[in-house]
GROMACS .gro file of N, CA, C and O in nm:
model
  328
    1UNK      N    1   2.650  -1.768  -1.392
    1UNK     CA    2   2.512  -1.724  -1.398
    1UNK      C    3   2.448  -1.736  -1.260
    1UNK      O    4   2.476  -1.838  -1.197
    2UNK      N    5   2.361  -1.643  -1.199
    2UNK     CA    6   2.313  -1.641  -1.085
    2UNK      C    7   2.184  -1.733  -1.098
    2UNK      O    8   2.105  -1.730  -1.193
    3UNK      N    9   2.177  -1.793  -1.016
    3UNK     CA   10   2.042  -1.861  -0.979
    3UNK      C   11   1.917  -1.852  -0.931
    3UNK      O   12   1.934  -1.906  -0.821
    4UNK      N   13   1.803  -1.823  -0.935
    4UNK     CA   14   1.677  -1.743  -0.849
    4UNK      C   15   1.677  -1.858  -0.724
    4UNK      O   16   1.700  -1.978  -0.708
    5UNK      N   17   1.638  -1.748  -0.654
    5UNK     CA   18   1.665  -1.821  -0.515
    5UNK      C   19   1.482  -1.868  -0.503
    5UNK      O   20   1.382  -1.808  -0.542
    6UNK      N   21   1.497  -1.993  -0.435
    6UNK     CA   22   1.343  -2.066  -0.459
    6UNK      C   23   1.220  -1.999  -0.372
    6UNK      O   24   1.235  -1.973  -0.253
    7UNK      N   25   1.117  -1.977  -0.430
    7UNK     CA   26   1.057  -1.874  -0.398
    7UNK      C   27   1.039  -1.717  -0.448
    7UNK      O   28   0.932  -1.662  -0.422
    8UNK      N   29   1.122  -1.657  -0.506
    8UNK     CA   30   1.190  -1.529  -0.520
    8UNK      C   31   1.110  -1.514  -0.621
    8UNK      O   32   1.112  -1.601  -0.708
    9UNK      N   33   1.009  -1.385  -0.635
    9UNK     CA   34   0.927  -1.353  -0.756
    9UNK      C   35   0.999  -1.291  -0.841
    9UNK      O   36   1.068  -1.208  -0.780
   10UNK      N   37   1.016  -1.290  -0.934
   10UNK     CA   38   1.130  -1.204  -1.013
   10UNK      C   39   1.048  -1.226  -1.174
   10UNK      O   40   1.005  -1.327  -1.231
   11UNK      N   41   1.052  -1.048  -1.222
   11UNK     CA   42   1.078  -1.007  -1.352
   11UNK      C   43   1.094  -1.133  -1.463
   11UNK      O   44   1.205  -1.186  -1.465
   12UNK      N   45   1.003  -1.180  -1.544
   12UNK     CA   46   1.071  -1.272  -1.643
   12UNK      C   47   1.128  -1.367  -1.615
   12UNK      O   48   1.189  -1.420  -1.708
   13UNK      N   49   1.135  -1.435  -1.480
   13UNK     CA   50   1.216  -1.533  -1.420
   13UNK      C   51   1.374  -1.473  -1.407
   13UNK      O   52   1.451  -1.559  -1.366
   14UNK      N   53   1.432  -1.350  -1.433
   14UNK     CA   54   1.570  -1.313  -1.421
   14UNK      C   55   1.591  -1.289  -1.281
   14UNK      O   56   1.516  -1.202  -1.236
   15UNK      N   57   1.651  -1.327  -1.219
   15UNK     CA   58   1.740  -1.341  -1.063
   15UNK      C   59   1.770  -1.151  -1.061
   15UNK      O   60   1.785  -1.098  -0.951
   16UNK      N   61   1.776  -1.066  -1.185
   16UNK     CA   62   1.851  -0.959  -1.151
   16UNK      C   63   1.757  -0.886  -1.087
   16UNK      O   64   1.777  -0.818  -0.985
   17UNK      N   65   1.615  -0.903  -1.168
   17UNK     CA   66   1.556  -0.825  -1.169
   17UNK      C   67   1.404  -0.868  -1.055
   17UNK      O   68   1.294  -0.892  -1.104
   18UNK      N   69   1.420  -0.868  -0.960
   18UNK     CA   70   1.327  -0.929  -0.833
   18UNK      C   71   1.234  -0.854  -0.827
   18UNK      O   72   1.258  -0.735  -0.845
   19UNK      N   73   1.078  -0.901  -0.795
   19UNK     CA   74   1.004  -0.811  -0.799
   19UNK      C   75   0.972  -0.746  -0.645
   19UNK      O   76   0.922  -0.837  -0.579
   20UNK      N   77   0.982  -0.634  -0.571
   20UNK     CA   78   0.994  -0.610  -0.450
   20UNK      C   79   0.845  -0.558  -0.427
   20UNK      O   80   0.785  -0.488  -0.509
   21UNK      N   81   0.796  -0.601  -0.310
   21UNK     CA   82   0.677  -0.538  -0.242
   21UNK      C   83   0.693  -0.397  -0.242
   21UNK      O   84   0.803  -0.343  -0.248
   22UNK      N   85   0.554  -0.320  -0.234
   22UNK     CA   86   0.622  -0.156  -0.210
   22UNK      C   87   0.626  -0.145  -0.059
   22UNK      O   88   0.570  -0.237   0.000
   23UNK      N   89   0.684  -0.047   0.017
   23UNK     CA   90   0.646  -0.027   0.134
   23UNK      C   91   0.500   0.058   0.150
   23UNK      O   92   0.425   0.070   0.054
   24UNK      N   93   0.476   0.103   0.257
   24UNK     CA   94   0.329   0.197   0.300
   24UNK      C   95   0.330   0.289   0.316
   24UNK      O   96   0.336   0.342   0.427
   25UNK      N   97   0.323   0.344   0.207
   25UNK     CA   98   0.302   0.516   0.182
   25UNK      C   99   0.264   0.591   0.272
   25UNK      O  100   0.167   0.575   0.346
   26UNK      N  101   0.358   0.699   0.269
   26UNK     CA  102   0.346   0.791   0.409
   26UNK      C  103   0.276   0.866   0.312
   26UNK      O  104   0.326   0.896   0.203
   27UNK      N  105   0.106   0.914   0.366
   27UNK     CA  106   0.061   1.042   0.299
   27UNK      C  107  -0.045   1.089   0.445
   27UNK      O  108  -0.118   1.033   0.527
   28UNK      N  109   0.005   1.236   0.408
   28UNK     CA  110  -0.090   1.330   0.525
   28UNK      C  111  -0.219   1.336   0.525
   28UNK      O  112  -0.290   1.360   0.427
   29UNK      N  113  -0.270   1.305   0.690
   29UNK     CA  114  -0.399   1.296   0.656
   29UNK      C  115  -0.475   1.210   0.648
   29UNK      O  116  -0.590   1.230   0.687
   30UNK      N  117  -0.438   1.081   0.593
   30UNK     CA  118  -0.508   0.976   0.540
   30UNK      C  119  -0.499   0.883   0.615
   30UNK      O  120  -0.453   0.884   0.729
   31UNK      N  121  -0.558   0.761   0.531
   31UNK     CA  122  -0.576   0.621   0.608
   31UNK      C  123  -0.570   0.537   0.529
   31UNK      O  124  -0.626   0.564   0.424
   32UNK      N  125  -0.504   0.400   0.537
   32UNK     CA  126  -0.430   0.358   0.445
   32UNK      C  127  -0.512   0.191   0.464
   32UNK      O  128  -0.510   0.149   0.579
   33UNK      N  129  -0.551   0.140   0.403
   33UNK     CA  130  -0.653   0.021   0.435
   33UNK      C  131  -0.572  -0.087   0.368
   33UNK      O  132  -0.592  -0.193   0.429
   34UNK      N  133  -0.524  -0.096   0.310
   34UNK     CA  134  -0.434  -0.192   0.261
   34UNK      C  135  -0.401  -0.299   0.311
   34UNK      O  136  -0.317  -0.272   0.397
   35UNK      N  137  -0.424  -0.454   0.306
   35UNK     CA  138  -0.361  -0.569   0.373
   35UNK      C  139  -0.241  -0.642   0.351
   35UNK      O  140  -0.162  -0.706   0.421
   36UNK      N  141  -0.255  -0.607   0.204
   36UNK     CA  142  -0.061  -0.632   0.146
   36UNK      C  143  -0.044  -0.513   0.033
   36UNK      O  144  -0.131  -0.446  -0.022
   37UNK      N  145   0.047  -0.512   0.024
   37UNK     CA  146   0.166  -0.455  -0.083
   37UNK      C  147   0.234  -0.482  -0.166
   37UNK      O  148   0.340  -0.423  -0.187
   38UNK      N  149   0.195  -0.567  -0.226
   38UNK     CA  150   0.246  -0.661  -0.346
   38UNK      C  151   0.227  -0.551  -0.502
   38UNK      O  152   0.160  -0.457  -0.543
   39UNK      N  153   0.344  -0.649  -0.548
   39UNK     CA  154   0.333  -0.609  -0.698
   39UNK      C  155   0.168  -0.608  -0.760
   39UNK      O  156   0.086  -0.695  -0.730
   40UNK      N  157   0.139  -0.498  -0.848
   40UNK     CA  158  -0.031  -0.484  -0.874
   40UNK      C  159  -0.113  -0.481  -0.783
   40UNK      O  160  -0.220  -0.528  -0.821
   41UNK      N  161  -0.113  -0.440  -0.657
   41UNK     CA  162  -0.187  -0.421  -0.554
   41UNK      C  163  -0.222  -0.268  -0.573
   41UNK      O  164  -0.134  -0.184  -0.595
   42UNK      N  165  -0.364  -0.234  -0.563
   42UNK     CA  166  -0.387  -0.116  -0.542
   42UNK      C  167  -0.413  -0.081  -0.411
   42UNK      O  168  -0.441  -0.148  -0.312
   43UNK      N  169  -0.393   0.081  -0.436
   43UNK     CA  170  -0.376   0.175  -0.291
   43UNK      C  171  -0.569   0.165  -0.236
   43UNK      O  172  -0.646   0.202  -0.325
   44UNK      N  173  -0.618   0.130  -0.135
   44UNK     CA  174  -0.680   0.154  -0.088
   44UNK      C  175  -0.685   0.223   0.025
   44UNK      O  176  -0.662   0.171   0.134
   45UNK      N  177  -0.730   0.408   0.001
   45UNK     CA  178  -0.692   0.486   0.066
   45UNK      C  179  -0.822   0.567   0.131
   45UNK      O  180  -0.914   0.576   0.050
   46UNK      N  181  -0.850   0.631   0.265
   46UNK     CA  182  -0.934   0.711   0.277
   46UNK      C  183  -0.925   0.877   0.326
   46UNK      O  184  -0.921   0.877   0.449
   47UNK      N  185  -0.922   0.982   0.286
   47UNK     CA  186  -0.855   1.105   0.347
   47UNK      C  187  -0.980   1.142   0.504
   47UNK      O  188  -1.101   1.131   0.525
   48UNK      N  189  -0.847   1.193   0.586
   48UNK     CA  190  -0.925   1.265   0.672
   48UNK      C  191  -1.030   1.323   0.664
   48UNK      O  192  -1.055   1.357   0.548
   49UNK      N  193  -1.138   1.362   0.769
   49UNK     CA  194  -1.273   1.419   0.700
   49UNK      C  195  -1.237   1.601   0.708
   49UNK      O  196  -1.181   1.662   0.799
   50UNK      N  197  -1.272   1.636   0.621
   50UNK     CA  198  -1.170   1.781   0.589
   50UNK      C  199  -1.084   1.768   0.472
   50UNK      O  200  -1.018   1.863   0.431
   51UNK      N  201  -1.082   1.688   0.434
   51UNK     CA  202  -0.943   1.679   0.298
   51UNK      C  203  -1.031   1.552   0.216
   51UNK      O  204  -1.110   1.468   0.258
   52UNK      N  205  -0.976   1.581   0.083
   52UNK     CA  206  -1.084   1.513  -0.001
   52UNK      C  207  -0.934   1.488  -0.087
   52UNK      O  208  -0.845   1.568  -0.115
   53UNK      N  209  -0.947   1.362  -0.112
   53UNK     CA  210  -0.805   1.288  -0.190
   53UNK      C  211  -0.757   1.343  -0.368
   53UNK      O  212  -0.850   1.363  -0.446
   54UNK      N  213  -0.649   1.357  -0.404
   54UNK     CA  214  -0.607   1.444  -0.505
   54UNK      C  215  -0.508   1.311  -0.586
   54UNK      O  216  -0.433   1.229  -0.532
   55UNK      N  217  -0.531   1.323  -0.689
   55UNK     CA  218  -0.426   1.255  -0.764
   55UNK      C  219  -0.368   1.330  -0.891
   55UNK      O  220  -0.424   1.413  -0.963
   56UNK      N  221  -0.210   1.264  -0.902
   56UNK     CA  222  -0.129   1.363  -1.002
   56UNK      C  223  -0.203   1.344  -1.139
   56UNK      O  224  -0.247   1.436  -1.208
   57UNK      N  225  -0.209   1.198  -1.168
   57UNK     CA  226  -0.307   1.243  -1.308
   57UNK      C  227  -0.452   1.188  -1.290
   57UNK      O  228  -0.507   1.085  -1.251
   58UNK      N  229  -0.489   1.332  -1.347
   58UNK     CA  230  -0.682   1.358  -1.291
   58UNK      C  231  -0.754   1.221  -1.329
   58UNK      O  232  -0.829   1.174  -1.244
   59UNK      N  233  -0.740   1.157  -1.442
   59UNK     CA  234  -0.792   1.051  -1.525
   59UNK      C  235  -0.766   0.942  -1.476
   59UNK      O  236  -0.853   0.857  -1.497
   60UNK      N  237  -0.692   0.915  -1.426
   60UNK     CA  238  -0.595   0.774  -1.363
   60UNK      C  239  -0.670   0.807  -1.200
   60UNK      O  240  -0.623   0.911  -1.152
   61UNK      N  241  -0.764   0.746  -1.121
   61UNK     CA  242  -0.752   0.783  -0.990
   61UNK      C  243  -0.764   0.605  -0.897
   61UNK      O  244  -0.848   0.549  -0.827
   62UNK      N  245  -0.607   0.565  -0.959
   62UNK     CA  246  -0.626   0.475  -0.909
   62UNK      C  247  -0.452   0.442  -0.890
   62UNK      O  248  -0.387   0.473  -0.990
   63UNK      N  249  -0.365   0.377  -0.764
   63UNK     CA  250  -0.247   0.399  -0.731
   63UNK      C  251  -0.193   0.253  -0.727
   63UNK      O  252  -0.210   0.194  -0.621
   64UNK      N  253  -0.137   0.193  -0.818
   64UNK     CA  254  -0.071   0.075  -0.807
   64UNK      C  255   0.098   0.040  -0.765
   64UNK      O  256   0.204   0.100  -0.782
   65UNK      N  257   0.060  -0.084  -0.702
   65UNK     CA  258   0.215  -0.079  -0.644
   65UNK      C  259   0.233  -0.185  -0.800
   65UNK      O  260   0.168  -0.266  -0.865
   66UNK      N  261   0.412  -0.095  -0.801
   66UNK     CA  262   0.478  -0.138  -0.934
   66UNK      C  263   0.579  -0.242  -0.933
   66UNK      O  264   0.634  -0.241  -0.823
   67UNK      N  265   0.616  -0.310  -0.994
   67UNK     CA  266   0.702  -0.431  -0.978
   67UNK      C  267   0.858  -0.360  -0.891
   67UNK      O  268   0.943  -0.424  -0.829
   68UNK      N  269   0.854  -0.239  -0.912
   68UNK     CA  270   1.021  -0.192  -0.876
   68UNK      C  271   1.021  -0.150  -0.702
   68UNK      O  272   1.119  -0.118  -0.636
   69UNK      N  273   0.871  -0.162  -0.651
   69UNK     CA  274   0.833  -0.158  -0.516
   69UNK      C  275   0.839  -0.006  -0.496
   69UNK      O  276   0.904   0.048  -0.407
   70UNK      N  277   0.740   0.081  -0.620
   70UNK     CA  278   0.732   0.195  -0.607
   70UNK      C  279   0.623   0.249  -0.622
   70UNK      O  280   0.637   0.281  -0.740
   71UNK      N  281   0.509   0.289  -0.591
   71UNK     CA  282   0.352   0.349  -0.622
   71UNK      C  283   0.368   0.433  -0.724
   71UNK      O  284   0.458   0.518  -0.722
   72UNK      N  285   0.272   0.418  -0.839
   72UNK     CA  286   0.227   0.489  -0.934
   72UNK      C  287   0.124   0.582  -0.944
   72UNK      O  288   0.014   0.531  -0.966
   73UNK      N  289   0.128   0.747  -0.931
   73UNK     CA  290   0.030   0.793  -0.905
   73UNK      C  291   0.007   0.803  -0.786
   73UNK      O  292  -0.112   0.773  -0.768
   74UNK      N  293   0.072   0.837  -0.667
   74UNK     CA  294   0.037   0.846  -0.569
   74UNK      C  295  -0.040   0.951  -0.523
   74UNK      O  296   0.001   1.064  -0.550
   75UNK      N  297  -0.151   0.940  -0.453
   75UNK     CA  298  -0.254   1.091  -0.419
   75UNK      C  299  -0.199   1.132  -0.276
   75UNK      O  300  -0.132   1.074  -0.191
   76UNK      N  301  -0.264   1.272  -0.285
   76UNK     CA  302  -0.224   1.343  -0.152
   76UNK      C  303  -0.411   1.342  -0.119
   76UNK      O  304  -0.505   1.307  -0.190
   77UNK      N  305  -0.405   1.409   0.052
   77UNK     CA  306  -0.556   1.444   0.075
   77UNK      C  307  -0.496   1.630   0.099
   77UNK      O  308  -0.399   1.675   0.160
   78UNK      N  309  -0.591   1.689   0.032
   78UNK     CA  310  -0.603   1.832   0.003
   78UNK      C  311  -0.757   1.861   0.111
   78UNK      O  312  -0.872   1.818   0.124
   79UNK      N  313  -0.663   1.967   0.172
   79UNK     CA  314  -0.790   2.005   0.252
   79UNK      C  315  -0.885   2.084   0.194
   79UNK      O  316  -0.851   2.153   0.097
   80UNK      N  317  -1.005   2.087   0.236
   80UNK     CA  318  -1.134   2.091   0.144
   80UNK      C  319  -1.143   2.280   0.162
   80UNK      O  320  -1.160   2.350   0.062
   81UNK      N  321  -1.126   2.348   0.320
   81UNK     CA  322  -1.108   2.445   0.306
   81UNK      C  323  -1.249   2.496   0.339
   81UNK      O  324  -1.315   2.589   0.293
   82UNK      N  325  -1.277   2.394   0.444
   82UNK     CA  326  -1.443   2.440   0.558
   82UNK      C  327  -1.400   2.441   0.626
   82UNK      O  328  -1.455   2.465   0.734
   0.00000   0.00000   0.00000
């Protein structure tokens, strides 16, 4: 049986399943305000002035980093088209 290494945030306490920071989203345009990247950290984002920020689902406009160190909902900035 593997052991969690001390320190190591992990899933349920399982060694398999570690919870990874996300990295920092490359999106065009924008500006990314963020001080960490942790699991449940939301995206604090601002779009260029000209582009006004878009997310995949309209209802949800909010981008969390996920335990698998992957953003949920990630928005683009859509240019406004002045």
């Amino acid at each position: 049986k593997l052991e969690p290494q001390p320190g190591l945030n992990t899933k349920n306490n399982d060694p398999l399943y570690p919870i990874v920071d996300c990295r920092i989203p490359q999106i065009e345009d924008a500006e990314i305000h963020n001080k960490t990247y942790r699991h449940g950290d939301k995206l604090i984002i601002t779009c260029h002035e000209g582009f006004k920020i878009r997310y995949p689902d309209l209802y949800n406009v909010v981008s969390l980093c996920r335990d698998d160190g992957t953003w949920d909902n990630l928005p683009i900035c859509q240019g406004t088209g002045r």
